[in-house]
GROMACS .gro file of C-alpha atoms in nm:
model
  198
    1MET     CA    1  -5.733 -13.232  -2.368
    2ALA     CA    2  -5.495 -13.223  -2.662
    3GLU     CA    3  -5.710 -12.965  -2.818
    4ASN     CA    4  -5.698 -12.744  -2.512
    5THR     CA    5  -5.320 -12.778  -2.485
    6THR     CA    6  -5.305 -12.687  -2.850
    7LEU     CA    7  -5.527 -12.391  -2.796
    8ILE     CA    8  -5.321 -12.281  -2.492
    9VAL     CA    9  -4.989 -12.317  -2.668
   10SER     CA   10  -5.123 -12.132  -2.964
   11ALA     CA   11  -5.248 -11.851  -2.741
   12PHE     CA   12  -4.929 -11.827  -2.554
   13SER     CA   13  -4.739 -11.834  -2.890
   14GLY     CA   14  -4.956 -11.540  -3.024
   15LEU     CA   15  -4.903 -11.355  -2.713
   16ALA     CA   16  -4.520 -11.414  -2.701
   17GLY     CA   17  -4.516 -11.305  -3.068
   18ALA     CA   18  -4.706 -10.997  -3.002
   19LEU     CA   19  -4.497 -10.914  -2.694
   20ILE     CA   20  -4.170 -10.975  -2.893
   21THR     CA   21  -4.299 -10.766  -3.176
   22GLN     CA   22  -4.390 -10.472  -2.939
   23ALA     CA   23  -4.065 -10.495  -2.772
   24LEU     CA   24  -3.864 -10.495  -3.097
   25THR     CA   25  -4.084 -10.210  -3.227
   26GLY     CA   26  -3.998 -10.013  -2.912
   27LEU     CA   27  -3.630 -10.098  -2.935
   28PHE     CA   28  -3.607  -9.993  -3.289
   29ALA     CA   29  -3.803  -9.678  -3.217
   30TYR     CA   30  -3.565  -9.581  -2.934
   31VAL     CA   31  -3.263  -9.660  -3.139
   32GLY     CA   32  -3.394  -9.447  -3.427
   33ASP     CA   33  -3.488  -9.160  -3.210
   34LYS     CA   34  -3.146  -9.171  -3.033
   35ARG     CA   35  -2.980  -9.178  -3.370
   36LYS     CA   36  -3.190  -8.886  -3.488
   37ALA     CA   37  -3.106  -8.693  -3.169
   38ASP     CA   38  -2.734  -8.773  -3.211
   39ILE     CA   39  -2.751  -8.641  -3.561
   40GLU     CA   40  -2.908  -8.315  -3.446
   41ILE     CA   41  -2.667  -8.262  -3.165
   42LYS     CA   42  -2.377  -8.311  -3.401
   43LYS     CA   43  -2.539  -8.079  -3.666
   44ASP     CA   44  -2.598  -7.819  -3.408
   45TYR     CA   45  -2.228  -7.842  -3.270
   46ARG     CA   46  -2.101  -7.822  -3.641
   47ALA     CA   47  -2.321  -7.520  -3.712
   48LYS     CA   48  -2.182  -7.344  -3.383
   49LYS     CA   49  -1.837  -7.451  -3.480
   50VAL     CA   50  -1.873  -7.282  -3.812
   51GLU     CA   51  -2.023  -6.974  -3.657
   52ILE     CA   52  -1.725  -6.942  -3.415
   53ALA     CA   53  -1.477  -7.017  -3.692
   54GLU     CA   54  -1.625  -6.741  -3.913
   55HIS     CA   55  -1.607  -6.480  -3.640
   56TYR     CA   56  -1.257  -6.595  -3.557
   57TYR     CA   57  -1.149  -6.581  -3.922
   58TYR     CA   58  -1.293  -6.222  -3.956
   59VAL     CA   59  -1.154  -6.078  -3.629
   60THR     CA   60  -0.818  -6.253  -3.680
   61GLY     CA   61  -0.780  -6.146  -4.048
   62GLU     CA   62  -0.861  -5.787  -3.945
   63THR     CA   63  -0.619  -5.810  -3.656
   64MET     CA   64  -0.337  -5.940  -3.878
   65SER     CA   65  -0.404  -5.648  -4.122
   66ILE     CA   66  -0.382  -5.408  -3.843
   67LEU     CA   67  -0.061  -5.562  -3.729
   68LYS     CA   68   0.099  -5.533  -4.056
   69LYS     CA   69  -0.008  -5.164  -4.084
   70SER     CA   70   0.120  -5.101  -3.744
   71ILE     CA   71   0.458  -5.255  -3.836
   72GLN     CA   72   0.476  -5.037  -4.152
   73LEU     CA   73   0.382  -4.718  -3.959
   74TRP     CA   74   0.632  -4.795  -3.682
   75LYS     CA   75   0.914  -4.858  -3.921
   76GLY     CA   76   0.810  -4.538  -4.107
   77ARG     CA   77   0.860  -4.350  -3.767
   78ASN     CA   78   1.215  -4.460  -3.750
   79ILE     CA   79   1.281  -4.238  -4.043
   80GLN     CA   80   1.340  -3.860  -3.992
   81ARG     CA   81   1.018  -3.707  -4.103
   82SER     CA   82   0.835  -3.375  -4.056
   83GLU     CA   83   0.595  -3.321  -3.768
   84ALA     CA   84   0.303  -3.346  -4.011
   85SER     CA   85   0.407  -3.691  -4.099
   86TYR     CA   86   0.441  -3.803  -3.745
   87LYS     CA   87   0.105  -3.668  -3.662
   88SER     CA   88  -0.047  -3.855  -3.962
   89MET     CA   89   0.120  -4.170  -3.859
   90THR     CA   90   0.007  -4.132  -3.505
   91GLU     CA   91  -0.354  -4.067  -3.593
   92SER     CA   92  -0.343  -4.377  -3.824
   93LEU     CA   93  -0.201  -4.596  -3.544
   94ALA     CA   94  -0.475  -4.450  -3.310
   95GLU     CA   95  -0.753  -4.516  -3.569
   96ALA     CA   96  -0.630  -4.892  -3.618
   97ASP     CA   97  -0.615  -4.940  -3.243
   98ALA     CA   98  -0.976  -4.795  -3.195
   99ARG     CA   99  -1.098  -5.005  -3.480
  100LEU     CA  100  -0.947  -5.323  -3.331
  101LYS     CA  101  -1.087  -5.237  -2.984
  102GLN     CA  102  -1.437  -5.181  -3.142
  103MET     CA  103  -1.421  -5.507  -3.335
  104ASN     CA  104  -1.322  -5.716  -3.054
  105VAL     CA  105  -1.613  -5.589  -2.849
  106ALA     CA  106  -1.876  -5.632  -3.130
  107ASN     CA  107  -1.741  -5.981  -3.199
  108TRP     CA  108  -1.727  -6.152  -2.866
  109ARG     CA  109  -1.773  -6.490  -3.028
  110HIS     CA  110  -1.404  -6.461  -3.139
  111ASN     CA  111  -1.306  -6.522  -2.773
  112LEU     CA  112  -1.482  -6.864  -2.782
  113ILE     CA  113  -1.251  -7.023  -3.024
  114GLY     CA  114  -1.060  -7.223  -2.768
  115LEU     CA  115  -1.376  -7.419  -2.684
  116TYR     CA  116  -1.400  -7.549  -3.041
  117PHE     CA  117  -1.056  -7.553  -3.180
  118ASP     CA  118  -0.705  -7.621  -3.069
  119VAL     CA  119  -0.537  -7.285  -3.114
  120THR     CA  120  -0.189  -7.191  -2.995
  121LEU     CA  121  -0.275  -6.836  -2.891
  122SER     CA  122  -0.546  -6.882  -2.619
  123TYR     CA  123  -0.750  -6.589  -2.478
  124ASP     CA  124  -0.515  -6.549  -2.185
  125GLU     CA  125  -0.204  -6.571  -2.409
  126LEU     CA  126  -0.351  -6.305  -2.646
  127ILE     CA  127  -0.396  -6.069  -2.343
  128ALA     CA  128  -0.043  -6.140  -2.230
  129ALA     CA  129   0.080  -6.058  -2.588
  130ASN     CA  130  -0.124  -5.754  -2.596
  131ASN     CA  131   0.003  -5.639  -2.260
  132LYS     CA  132   0.351  -5.686  -2.377
  133SER     CA  133   0.282  -5.500  -2.697
  134HIS     CA  134   0.139  -5.214  -2.482
  135GLU     CA  135   0.451  -5.202  -2.263
  136LEU     CA  136   0.684  -5.186  -2.555
  137TYR     CA  137   0.460  -4.912  -2.701
  138LEU     CA  138   0.471  -4.715  -2.391
  139LYS     CA  139   0.843  -4.755  -2.367
  140ILE     CA  140   0.869  -4.603  -2.721
  141LEU     CA  141   0.657  -4.319  -2.614
  142ASP     CA  142   0.869  -4.254  -2.305
  143ILE     CA  143   1.181  -4.255  -2.503
  144GLY     CA  144   1.022  -4.024  -2.768
  145SER     CA  145   0.947  -3.777  -2.511
  146LYS     CA  146   1.307  -3.794  -2.382
  147LEU     CA  147   1.433  -3.752  -2.730
  148ARG     CA  148   1.232  -3.449  -2.796
  149ALA     CA  149   1.342  -3.293  -2.467
  150ALA     CA  150   1.713  -3.367  -2.520
  151ASP     CA  151   1.905  -3.047  -2.518
  152ASN     CA  152   2.241  -3.180  -2.646
  153GLU     CA  153   2.340  -3.402  -2.920
  154GLU     CA  154   2.490  -3.680  -2.724
  155ASP     CA  155   2.163  -3.733  -2.532
  156SER     CA  156   1.979  -3.711  -2.871
  157GLU     CA  157   2.185  -3.983  -3.046
  158ARG     CA  158   2.151  -4.202  -2.740
  159TYR     CA  159   1.773  -4.166  -2.723
  160LEU     CA  160   1.749  -4.194  -3.104
  161GLY     CA  161   1.934  -4.541  -3.072
  162GLN     CA  162   1.699  -4.640  -2.791
  163TYR     CA  163   1.403  -4.526  -2.996
  164SER     CA  164   1.521  -4.740  -3.290
  165VAL     CA  165   1.580  -5.036  -3.072
  166GLY     CA  166   1.229  -5.001  -2.920
  167ILE     CA  167   1.055  -4.976  -3.270
  168PHE     CA  168   1.247  -5.291  -3.360
  169ASP     CA  169   1.130  -5.464  -3.046
  170LEU     CA  170   0.770  -5.366  -3.097
  171CYS     CA  171   0.771  -5.459  -3.462
  172ASN     CA  172   0.929  -5.784  -3.374
  173GLN     CA  173   0.651  -5.850  -3.111
  174TYR     CA  174   0.381  -5.778  -3.371
  175ASP     CA  175   0.550  -5.999  -3.621
  176LYS     CA  176   0.547  -6.288  -3.362
  177ILE     CA  177   0.180  -6.231  -3.285
  178TYR     CA  178   0.113  -6.222  -3.672
  179GLU     CA  179   0.287  -6.559  -3.719
  180ILE     CA  180   0.098  -6.728  -3.435
  181LEU     CA  181  -0.231  -6.578  -3.567
  182ALA     CA  182  -0.159  -6.711  -3.918
  183SER     CA  183  -0.072  -7.053  -3.783
  184ASP     CA  184  -0.393  -7.065  -3.572
  185MET     CA  185  -0.587  -6.945  -3.870
  186GLU     CA  186  -0.460  -7.263  -4.063
  187LYS     CA  187  -0.542  -7.488  -3.779
  188VAL     CA  188  -0.894  -7.370  -3.754
  189LYS     CA  189  -0.953  -7.409  -4.134
  190THR     CA  190  -0.808  -7.764  -4.140
  191ALA     CA  191  -1.007  -7.869  -3.827
  192LEU     CA  192  -1.323  -7.713  -3.983
  193HIS     CA  193  -1.263  -7.896  -4.328
  194GLN     CA  194  -1.204  -8.223  -4.144
  195SER     CA  195  -1.530  -8.183  -3.972
  196PHE     CA  196  -1.721  -8.175  -4.305
  197GLN     CA  197  -1.557  -8.486  -4.452
  198VAL     CA  198  -1.771  -8.787  -4.452
   0.00000   0.00000   0.00000
């Protein structure tokens, strides 16, 4: 009887050991697979974050360059120039605007920056800033038409003053947008660097 008991206890011990070994092996495999999956998800997220940041940097850098060029051109329009100079500056502004529009269409990933980074100028705020810039631009065009159509010196001087103020307001708007974009680029760069630190 003692032999049977020893045999039964030994069999149950072997079975219990096998079950515990199988359970632990399964648990370790599950934990290892979950860890690998988490690493892959983080790796994919970081790759997407880098892709979005690269597009943001490209488009924002180009936008900032165009803003500075626009400011220089608009300030240059405030100086008495020939019709040829005005035509050249107008064509340069139109080219810069067309290039920016084409760039924004081709680089739609730029608009996803708010999903991955905490930027000040969100997509909606950027649209609002662009709308304000457009309103200021149209105001300048309207005043410019009145200035060209003015038939006496008093009206010319008044419209010239309004034209100068309009250019100042538009350049000021462009400067504000430029500063916000520069700040946002720095935020994206800092956040991206932190995501690569171990």
